[in-house]
mmCIF file of C-alpha atoms in Angstrom:
data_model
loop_
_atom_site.group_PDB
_atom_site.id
_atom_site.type_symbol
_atom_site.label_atom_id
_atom_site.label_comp_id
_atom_site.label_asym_id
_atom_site.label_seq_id
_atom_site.Cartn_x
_atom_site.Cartn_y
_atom_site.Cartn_z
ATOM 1 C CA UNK A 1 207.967 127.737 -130.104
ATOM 2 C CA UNK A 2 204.474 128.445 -129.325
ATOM 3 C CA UNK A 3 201.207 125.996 -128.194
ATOM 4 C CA UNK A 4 199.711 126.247 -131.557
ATOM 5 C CA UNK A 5 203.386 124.810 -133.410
ATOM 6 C CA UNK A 6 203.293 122.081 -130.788
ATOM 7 C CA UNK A 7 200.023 120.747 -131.676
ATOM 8 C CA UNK A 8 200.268 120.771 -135.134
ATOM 9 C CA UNK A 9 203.655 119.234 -134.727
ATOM 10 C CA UNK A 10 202.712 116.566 -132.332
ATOM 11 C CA UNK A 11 198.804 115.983 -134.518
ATOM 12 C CA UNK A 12 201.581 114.864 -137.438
ATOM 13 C CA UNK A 13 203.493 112.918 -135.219
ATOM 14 C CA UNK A 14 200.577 111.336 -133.799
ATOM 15 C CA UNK A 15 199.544 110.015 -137.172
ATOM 16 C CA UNK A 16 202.958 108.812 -138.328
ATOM 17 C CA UNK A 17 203.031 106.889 -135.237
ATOM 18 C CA UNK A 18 199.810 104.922 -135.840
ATOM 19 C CA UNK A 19 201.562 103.342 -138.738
ATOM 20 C CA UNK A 20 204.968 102.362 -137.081
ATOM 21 C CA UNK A 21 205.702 98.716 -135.633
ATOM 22 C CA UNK A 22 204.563 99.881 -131.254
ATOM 23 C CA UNK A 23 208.302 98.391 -130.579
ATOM 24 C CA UNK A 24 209.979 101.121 -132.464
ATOM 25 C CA UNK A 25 207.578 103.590 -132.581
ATOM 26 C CA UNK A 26 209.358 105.892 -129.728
ATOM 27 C CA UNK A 27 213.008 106.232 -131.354
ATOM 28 C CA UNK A 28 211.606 106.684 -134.232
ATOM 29 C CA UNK A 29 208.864 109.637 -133.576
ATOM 30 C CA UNK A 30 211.775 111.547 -131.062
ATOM 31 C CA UNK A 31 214.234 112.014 -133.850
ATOM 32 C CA UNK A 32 211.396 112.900 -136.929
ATOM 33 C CA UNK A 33 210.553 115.562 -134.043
ATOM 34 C CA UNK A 34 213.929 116.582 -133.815
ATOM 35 C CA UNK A 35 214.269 116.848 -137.249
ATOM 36 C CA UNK A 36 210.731 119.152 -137.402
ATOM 37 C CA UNK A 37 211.852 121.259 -134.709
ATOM 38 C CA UNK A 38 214.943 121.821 -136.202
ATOM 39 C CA UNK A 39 213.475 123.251 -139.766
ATOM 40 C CA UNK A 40 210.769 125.247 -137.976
ATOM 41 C CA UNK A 41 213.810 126.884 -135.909
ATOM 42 C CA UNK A 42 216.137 127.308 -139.103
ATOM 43 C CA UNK A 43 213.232 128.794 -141.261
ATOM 44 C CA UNK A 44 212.100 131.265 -138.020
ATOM 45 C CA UNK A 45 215.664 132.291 -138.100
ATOM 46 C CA UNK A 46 215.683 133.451 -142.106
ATOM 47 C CA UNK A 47 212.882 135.214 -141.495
ATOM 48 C CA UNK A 48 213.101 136.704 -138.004
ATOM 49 C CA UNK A 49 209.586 135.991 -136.892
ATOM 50 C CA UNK A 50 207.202 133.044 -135.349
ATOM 51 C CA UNK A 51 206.199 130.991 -138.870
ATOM 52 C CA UNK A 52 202.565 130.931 -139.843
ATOM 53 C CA UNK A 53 200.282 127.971 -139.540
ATOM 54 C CA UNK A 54 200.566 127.978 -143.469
ATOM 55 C CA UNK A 55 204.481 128.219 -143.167
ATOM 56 C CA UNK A 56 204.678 125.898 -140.497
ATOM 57 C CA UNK A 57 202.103 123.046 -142.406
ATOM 58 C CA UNK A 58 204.430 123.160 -145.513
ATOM 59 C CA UNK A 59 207.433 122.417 -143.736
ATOM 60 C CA UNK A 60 205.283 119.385 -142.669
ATOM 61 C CA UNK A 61 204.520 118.575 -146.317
ATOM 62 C CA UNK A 62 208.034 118.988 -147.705
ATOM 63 C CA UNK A 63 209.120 116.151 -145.013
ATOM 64 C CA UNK A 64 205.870 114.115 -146.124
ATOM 65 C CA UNK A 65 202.611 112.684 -145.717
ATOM 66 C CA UNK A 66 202.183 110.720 -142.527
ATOM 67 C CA UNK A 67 202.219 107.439 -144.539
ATOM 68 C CA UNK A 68 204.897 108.028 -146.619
ATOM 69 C CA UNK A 69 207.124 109.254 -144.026
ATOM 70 C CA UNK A 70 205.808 105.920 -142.390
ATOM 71 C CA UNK A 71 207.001 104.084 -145.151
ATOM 72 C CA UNK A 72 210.370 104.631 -144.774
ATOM 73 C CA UNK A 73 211.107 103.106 -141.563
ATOM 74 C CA UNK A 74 208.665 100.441 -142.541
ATOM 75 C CA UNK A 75 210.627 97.610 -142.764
ATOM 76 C CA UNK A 76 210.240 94.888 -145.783
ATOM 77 C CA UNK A 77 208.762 95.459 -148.709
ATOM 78 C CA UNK A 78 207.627 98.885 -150.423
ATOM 79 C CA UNK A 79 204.447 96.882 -152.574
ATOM 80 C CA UNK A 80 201.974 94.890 -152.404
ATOM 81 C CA UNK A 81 203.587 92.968 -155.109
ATOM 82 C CA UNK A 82 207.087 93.930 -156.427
ATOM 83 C CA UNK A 83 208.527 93.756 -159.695
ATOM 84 C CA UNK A 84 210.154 90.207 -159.487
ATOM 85 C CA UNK A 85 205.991 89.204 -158.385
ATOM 86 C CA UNK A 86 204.132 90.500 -160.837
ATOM 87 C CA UNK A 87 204.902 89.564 -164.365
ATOM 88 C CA UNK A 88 203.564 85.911 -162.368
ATOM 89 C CA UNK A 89 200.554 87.241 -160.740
ATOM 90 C CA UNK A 90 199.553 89.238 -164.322
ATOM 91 C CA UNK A 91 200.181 85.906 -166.073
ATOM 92 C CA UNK A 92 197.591 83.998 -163.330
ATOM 93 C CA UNK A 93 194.953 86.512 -163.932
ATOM 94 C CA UNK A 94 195.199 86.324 -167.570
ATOM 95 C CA UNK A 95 195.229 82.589 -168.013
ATOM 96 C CA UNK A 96 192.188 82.405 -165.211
ATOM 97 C CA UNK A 97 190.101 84.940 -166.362
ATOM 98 C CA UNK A 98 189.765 83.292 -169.926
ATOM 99 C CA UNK A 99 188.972 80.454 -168.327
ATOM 100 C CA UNK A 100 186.195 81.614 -166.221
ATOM 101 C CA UNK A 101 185.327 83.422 -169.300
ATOM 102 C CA UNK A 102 184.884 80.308 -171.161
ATOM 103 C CA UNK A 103 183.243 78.308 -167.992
ATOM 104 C CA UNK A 104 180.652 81.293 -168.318
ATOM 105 C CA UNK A 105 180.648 81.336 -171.562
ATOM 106 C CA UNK A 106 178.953 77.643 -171.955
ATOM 107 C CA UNK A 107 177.202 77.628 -169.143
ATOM 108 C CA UNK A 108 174.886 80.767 -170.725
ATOM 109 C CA UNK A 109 175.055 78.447 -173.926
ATOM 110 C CA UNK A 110 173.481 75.440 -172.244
ATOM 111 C CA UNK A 111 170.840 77.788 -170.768
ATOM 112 C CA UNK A 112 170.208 79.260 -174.006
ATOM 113 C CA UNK A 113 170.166 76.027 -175.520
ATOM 114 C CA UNK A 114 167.372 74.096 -172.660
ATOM 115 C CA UNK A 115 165.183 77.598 -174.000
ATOM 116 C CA UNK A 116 165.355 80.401 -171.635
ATOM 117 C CA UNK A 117 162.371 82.633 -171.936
ATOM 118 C CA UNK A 118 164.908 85.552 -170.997
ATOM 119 C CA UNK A 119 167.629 86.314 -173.023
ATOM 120 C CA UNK A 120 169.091 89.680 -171.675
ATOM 121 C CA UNK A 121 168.436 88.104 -168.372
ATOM 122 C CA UNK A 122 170.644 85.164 -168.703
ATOM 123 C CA UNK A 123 173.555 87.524 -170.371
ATOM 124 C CA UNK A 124 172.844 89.980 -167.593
ATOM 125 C CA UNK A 125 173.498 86.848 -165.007
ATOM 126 C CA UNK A 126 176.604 85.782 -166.505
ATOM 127 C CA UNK A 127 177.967 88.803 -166.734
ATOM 128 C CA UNK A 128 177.347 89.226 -162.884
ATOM 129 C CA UNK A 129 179.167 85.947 -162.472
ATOM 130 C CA UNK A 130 182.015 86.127 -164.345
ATOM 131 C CA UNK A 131 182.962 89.323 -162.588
ATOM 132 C CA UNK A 132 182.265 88.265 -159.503
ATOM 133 C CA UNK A 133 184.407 85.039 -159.844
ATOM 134 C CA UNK A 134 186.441 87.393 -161.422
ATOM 135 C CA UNK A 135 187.020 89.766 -158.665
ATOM 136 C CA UNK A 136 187.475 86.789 -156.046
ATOM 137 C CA UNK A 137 190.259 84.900 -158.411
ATOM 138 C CA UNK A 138 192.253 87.950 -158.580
ATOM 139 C CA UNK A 139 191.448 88.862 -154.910
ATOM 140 C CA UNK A 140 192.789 85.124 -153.684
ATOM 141 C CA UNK A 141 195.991 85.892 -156.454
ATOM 142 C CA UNK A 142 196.695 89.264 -154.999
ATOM 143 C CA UNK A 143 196.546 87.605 -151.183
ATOM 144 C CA UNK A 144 198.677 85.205 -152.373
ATOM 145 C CA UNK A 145 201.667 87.414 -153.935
ATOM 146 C CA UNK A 146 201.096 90.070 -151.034
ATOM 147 C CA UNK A 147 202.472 86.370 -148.665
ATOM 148 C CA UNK A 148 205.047 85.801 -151.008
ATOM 149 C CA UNK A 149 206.503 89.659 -151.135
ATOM 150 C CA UNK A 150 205.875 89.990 -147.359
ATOM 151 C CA UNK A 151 208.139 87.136 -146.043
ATOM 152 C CA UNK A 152 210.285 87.021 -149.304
ATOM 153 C CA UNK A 153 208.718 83.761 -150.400
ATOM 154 C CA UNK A 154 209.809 82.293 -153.329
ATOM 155 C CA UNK A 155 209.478 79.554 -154.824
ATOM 156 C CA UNK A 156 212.051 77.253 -156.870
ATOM 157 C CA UNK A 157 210.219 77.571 -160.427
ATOM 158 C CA UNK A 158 210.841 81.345 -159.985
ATOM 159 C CA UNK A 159 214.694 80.404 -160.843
ATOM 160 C CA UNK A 160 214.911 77.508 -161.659
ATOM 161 C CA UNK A 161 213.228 77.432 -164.717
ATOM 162 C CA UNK A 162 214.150 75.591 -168.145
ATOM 163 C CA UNK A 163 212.915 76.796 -171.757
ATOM 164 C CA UNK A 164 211.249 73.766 -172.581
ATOM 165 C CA UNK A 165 209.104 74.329 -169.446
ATOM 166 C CA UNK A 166 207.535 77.291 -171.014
ATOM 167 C CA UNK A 167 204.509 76.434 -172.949
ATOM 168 C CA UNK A 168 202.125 76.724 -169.656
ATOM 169 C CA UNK A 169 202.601 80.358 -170.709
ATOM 170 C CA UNK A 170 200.587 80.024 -173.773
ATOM 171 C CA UNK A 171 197.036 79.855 -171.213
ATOM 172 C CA UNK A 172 196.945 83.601 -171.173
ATOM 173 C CA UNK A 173 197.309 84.307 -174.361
ATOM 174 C CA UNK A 174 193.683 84.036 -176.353
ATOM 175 C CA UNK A 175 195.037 83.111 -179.650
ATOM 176 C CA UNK A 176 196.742 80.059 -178.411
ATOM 177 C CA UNK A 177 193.359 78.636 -177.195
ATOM 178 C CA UNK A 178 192.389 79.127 -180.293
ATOM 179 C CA UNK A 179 195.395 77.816 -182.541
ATOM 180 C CA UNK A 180 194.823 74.715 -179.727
ATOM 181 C CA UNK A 181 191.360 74.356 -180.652
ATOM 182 C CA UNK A 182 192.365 73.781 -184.191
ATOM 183 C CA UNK A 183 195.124 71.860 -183.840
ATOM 184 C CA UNK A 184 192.771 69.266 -181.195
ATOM 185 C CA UNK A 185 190.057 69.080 -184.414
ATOM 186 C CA UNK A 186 192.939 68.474 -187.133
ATOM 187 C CA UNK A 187 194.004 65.514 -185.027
ATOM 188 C CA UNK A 188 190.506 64.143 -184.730
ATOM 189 C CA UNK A 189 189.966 64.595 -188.666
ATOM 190 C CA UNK A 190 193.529 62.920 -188.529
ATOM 191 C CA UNK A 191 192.378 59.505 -186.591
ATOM 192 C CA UNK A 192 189.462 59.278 -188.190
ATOM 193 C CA UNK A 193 191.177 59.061 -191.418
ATOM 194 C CA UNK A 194 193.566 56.064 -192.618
ATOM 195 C CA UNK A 195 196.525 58.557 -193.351
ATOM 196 C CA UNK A 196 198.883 57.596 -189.971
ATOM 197 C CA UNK A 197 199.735 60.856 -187.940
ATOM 198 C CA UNK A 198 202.876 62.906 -187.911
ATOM 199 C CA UNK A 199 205.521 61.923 -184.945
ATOM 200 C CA UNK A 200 206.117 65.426 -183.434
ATOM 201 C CA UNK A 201 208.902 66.290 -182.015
ATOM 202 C CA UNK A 202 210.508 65.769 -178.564
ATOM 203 C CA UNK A 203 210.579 69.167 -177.394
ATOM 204 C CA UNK A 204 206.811 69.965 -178.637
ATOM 205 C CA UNK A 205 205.295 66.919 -176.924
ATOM 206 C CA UNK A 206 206.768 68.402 -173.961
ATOM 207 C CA UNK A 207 205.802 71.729 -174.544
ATOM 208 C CA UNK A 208 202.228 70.427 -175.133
ATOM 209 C CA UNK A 209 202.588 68.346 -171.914
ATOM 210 C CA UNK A 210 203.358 71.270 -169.681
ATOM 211 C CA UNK A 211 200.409 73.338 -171.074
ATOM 212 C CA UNK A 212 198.205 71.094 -170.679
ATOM 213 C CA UNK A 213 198.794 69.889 -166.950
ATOM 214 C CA UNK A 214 198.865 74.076 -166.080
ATOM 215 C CA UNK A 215 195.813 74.041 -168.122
ATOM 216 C CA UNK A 216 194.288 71.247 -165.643
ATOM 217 C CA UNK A 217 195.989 72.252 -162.562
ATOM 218 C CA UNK A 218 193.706 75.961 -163.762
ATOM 219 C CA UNK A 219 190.324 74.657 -164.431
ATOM 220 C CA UNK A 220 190.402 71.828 -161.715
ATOM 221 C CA UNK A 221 191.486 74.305 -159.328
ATOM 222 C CA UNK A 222 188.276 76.622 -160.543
ATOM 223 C CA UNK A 223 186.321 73.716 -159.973
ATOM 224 C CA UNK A 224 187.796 72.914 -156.522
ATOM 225 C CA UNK A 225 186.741 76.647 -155.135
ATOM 226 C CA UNK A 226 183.426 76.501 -156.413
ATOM 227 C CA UNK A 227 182.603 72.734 -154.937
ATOM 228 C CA UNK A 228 183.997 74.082 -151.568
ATOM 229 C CA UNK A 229 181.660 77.375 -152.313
ATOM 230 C CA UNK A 230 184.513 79.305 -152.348
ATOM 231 C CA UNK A 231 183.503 80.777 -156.078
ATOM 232 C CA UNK A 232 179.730 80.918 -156.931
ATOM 233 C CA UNK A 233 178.494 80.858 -160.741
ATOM 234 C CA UNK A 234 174.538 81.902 -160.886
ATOM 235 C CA UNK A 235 172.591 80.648 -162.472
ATOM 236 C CA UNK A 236 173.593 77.180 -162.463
ATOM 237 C CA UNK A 237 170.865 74.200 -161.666
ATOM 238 C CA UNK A 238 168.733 77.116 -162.582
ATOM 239 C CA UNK A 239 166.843 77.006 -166.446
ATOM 240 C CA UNK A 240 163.713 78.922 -167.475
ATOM 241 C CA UNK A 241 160.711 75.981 -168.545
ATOM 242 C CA UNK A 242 157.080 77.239 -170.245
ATOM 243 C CA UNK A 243 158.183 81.035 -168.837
ATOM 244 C CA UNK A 244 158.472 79.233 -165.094
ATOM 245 C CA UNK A 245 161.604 78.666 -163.108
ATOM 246 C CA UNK A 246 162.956 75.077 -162.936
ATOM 247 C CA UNK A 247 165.292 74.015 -160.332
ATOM 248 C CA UNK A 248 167.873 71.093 -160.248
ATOM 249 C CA UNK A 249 168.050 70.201 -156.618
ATOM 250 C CA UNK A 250 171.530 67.441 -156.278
ATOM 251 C CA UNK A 251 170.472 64.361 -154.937
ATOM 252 C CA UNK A 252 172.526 62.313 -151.669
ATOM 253 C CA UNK A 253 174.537 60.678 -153.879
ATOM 254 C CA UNK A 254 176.809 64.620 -154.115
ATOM 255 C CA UNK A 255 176.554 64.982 -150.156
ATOM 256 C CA UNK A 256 177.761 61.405 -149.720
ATOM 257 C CA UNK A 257 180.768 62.419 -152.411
ATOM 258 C CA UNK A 258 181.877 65.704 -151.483
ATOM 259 C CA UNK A 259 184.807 64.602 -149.687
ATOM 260 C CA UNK A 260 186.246 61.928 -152.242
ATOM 261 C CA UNK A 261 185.360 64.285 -155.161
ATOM 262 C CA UNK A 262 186.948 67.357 -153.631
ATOM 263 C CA UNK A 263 190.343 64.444 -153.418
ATOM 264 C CA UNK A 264 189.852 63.868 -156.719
ATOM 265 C CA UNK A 265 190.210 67.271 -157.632
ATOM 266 C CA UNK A 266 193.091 68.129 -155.395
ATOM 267 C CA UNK A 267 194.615 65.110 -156.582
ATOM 268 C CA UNK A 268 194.119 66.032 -160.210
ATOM 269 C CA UNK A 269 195.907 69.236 -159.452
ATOM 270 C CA UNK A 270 198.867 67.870 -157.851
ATOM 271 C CA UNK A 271 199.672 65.737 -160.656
ATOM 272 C CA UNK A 272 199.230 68.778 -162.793
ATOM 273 C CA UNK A 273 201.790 70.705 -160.642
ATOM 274 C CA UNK A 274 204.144 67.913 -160.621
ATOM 275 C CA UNK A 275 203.775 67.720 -164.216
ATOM 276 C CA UNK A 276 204.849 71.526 -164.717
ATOM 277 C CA UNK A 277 207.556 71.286 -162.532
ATOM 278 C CA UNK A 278 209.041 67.557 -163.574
ATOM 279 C CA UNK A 279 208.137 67.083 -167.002
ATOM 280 C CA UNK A 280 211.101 64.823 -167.776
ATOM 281 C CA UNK A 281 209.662 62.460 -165.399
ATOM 282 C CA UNK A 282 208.011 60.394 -167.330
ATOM 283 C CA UNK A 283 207.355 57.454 -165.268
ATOM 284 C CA UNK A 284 206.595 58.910 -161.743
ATOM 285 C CA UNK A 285 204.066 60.963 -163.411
ATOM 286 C CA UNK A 286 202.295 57.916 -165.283
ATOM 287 C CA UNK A 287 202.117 55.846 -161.940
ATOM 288 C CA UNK A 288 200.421 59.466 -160.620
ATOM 289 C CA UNK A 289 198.069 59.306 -163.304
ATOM 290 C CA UNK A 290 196.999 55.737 -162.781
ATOM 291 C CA UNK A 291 196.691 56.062 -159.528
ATOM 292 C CA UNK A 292 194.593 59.216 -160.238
ATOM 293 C CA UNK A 293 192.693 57.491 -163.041
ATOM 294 C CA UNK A 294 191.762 54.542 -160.678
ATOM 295 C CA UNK A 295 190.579 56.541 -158.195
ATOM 296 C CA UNK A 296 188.300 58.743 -160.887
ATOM 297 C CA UNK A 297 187.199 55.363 -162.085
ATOM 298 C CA UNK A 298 185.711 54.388 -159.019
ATOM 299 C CA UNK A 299 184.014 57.779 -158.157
ATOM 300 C CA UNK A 300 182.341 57.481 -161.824
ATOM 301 C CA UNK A 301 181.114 53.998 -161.237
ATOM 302 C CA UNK A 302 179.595 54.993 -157.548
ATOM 303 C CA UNK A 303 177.937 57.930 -159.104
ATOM 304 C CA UNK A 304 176.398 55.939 -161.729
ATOM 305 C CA UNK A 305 175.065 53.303 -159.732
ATOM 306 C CA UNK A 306 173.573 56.105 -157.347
ATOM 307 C CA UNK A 307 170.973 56.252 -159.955
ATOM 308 C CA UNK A 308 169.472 59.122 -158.834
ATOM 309 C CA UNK A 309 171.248 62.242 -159.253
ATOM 310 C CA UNK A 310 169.021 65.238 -159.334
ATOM 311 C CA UNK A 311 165.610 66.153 -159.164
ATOM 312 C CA UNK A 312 164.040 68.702 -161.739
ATOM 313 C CA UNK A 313 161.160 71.012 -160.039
ATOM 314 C CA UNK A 314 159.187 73.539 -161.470
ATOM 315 C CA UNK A 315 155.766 74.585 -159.386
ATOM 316 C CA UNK A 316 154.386 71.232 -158.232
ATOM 317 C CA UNK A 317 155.836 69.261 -160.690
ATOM 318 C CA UNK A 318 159.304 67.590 -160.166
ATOM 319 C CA UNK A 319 161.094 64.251 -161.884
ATOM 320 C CA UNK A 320 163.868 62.148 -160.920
ATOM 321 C CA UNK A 321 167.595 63.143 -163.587
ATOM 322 C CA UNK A 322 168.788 59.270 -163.098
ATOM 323 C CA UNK A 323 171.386 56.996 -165.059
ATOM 324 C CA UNK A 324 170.785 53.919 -166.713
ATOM 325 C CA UNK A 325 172.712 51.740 -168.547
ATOM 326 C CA UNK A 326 169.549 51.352 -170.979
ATOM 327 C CA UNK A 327 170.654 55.216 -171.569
ATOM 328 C CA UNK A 328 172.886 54.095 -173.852
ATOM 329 C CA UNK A 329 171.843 53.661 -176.541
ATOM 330 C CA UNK A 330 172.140 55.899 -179.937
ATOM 331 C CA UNK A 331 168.631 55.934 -181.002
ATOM 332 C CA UNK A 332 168.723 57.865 -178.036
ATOM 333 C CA UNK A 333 170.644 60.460 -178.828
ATOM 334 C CA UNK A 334 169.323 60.724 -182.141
ATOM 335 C CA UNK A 335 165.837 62.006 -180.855
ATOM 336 C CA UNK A 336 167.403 64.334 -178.407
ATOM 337 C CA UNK A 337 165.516 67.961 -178.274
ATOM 338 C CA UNK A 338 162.018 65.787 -179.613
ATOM 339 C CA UNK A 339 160.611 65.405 -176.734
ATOM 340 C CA UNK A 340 158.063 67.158 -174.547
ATOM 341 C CA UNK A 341 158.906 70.813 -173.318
ATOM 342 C CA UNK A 342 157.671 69.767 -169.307
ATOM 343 C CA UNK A 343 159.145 68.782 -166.463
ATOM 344 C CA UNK A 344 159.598 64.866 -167.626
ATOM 345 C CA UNK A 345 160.532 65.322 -170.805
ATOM 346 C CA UNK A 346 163.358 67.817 -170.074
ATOM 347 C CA UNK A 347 164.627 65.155 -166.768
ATOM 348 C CA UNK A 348 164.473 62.363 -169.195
ATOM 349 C CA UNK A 349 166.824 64.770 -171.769
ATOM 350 C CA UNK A 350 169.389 65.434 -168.833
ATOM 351 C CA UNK A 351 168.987 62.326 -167.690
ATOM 352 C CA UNK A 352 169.996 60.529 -171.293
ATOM 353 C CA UNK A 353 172.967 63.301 -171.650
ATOM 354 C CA UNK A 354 174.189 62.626 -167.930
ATOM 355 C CA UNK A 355 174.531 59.055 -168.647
ATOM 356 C CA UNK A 356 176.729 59.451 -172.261
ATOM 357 C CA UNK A 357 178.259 62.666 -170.053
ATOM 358 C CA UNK A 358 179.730 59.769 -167.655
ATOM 359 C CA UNK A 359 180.286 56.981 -170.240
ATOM 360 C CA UNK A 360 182.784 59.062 -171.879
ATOM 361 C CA UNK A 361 184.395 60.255 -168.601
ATOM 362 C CA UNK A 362 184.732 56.428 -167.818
ATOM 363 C CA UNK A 363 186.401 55.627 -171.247
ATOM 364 C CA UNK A 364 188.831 58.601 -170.975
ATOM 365 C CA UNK A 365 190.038 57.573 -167.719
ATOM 366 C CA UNK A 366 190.510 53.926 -168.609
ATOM 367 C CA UNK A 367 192.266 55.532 -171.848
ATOM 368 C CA UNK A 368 194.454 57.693 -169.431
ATOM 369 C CA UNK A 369 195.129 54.347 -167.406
ATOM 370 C CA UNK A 370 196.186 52.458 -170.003
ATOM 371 C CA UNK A 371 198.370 54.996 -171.774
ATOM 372 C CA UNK A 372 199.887 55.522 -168.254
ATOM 373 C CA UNK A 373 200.903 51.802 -168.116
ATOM 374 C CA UNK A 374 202.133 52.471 -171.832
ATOM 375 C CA UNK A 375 204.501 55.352 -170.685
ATOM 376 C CA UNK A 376 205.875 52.854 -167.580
ATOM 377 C CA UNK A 377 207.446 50.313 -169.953
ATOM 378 C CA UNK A 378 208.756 52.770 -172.256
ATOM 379 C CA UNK A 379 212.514 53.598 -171.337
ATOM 380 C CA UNK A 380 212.411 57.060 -173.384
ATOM 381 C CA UNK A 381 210.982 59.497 -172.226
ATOM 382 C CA UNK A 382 208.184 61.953 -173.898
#
């Protein structure tokens, strides 16, 4: 065996060993050498000569690629994300990529709408975002499964699961957001008509139940990274005004809130999960929800009576984006759009909008509330 075989022997060895676990790296690199050796000598015998470096690197290649060989006395799993993982992992990045695709979506609508100067420029932006929210969702989703695989994590839902369970599945499919769009405005037309609705079924409340809270746990889990920073959306607090830049800068009122909002959220999403996983449970999950309501109610209230809640700035002109209960009033809304293009007359517009914006939020928790209480004095369940 000459010099030159032993270096190009030991250079493989060398960089199998810089993937192996240090504690078992020894056994392991004496008998691959061993079994090296061993063809080199077998192959120098057929032909009756010393092997060229050509001969002697395919030998090398027919046992492997430093870390592939590596691979096999790797112990644990073989992928990033098996089999069993993915079909989970694809489903996550479907259902949250249509959502940041409609997040984007109306964002570049309500830019559009407050009369950007720039249209391929606010297309071009939101574009950048969604990709780059994008890329970090499935980044975080990818983390996440690589944990699971790595110490053989897994969860009860993976096996435990029941068919009535399944309509969370529905988020990543487009033409269910659709069909749920539909069926959302045929029930309004249905209220606000004197024809009384259709009881549906057991098994379809449920199913609509489930989706829904995975829907939630989804978006209020999108909204949760970004308020921590975690996931960034240009352009937002960011509208073009006369062809100059406006700015919405928050006011305290968002500092003083960031923990109990960021609670809310969390909270929110727990009561979605629990929702998924327990949808039978009728009652724990209403006394969840008024819990959850109460506590939304009194984070609307103290941002209302803030007042202040951004400021509006373009150049050297600025103006206060503030609630009032004098806000609320329809004549209002009717003249929405009318007023002046400037500084004031766009903060009074946002500042008429954010008021209604909470009004409703208020009303839909105190509906949530009450229909919570509803569902804890009813023995059946949904």
């Amino acid at each position: 065996m000459t010099d030159k075989t032993e270096d190009m022997i030991d250079r493989y060895l060398e960089a199998v060993a810089a993937q192996l676990p240090v504690e078992e790296r020894d056994d392991i690199i004496a008998e691959l050498k061993d079994l090296i050796l061993s063809r080199v000598e077998a192959r120098e015998e057929e032909t009756g000569r010393s092997l060229t470096d050509d001969e002697r690197e395919a030998i090398l290649k027919e046992i492997g690629h430093p870390l592939v060989v590596a691979a096999r006395y790797r112990k644990g799993p073989d992928s990033l994300i098996g089999p069993e993982l993915f079909p989970y992992w694809l489903y996550g990045a479907k259902a949250g990529l249509l959502i940041l695709g409609a997040v984007f979506a109306l964002g570049l609508v309500i830019r559009l709408i407050g009369g950007s100067a720039n249209f391929g420029q606010d297309i071009a932006q939101a574009f950048h975002g969604f990709f780059g929210a994008g890329l970090t969702l499935i980044g975080s989703l990818t983390v996440a499964g690589a944990v699971m695989e790595h110490y053989a994590i897994r969860p009860k839902w993976l096996t435990d699961w029941r068919v009535k369970d399944l309509g969370a599945f529905g988020l990543s499919d487009p033409s269910t957001w659709g069909m749920a769009a539909k069926s959302a405005g045929e029930r309004m037309q249905a209220q606000a008509s004197t024809k009384p609705l259709r009881v549906r079924p057991l098994r379809m409340r449920q199913t609509n139940v489930v989706g829904d809270a995975a829907f939630t746990f989804i978006a209020t889990g999108m909204f949760a990274l970004w308020w921590v920073g975690a996931v960034h959306f240009p352009g937002i607090g960011v509208m073009a005004l006369d062809g100059e830049t406006a700015r919405l800068s928050p006011a305290p009122i968002w500092t003083a809130l960031f923990v109990p909002i960021l609670a809310y959220a969390l909270a929110q999403m727990g009561v979605a999960i629990f929702t998924v996983l327990q949808p039978q449970a009728v009652r724990m999950r209403a006394v969840l929800t008024l819990l959850v309501a109460g506590f939304g109610l009194w984070l609307t209230w103290t941002i209302f009576q803030a007042g202040d809640w951004f400021i509006l700035s373009a150049g050297t002109d600025s103006a206060r984006i503030a609630g009032d209960l004098a806000l609320l009033d329809f004549d209002l809304v009717r003249t929405l759009g009318d007023g002046p293009r400037d500084v004031a007359g766009i903060a009074s517009t946002l500042s008429i909008v954010g008021t209604w914006v909470l009004a409703f939020m208020g009303l839909s928790l105190v509906w949530s509330a009450v229909t919570s209480l509803g569902r804890l004095f009813r023995s059946s369940p949904e």
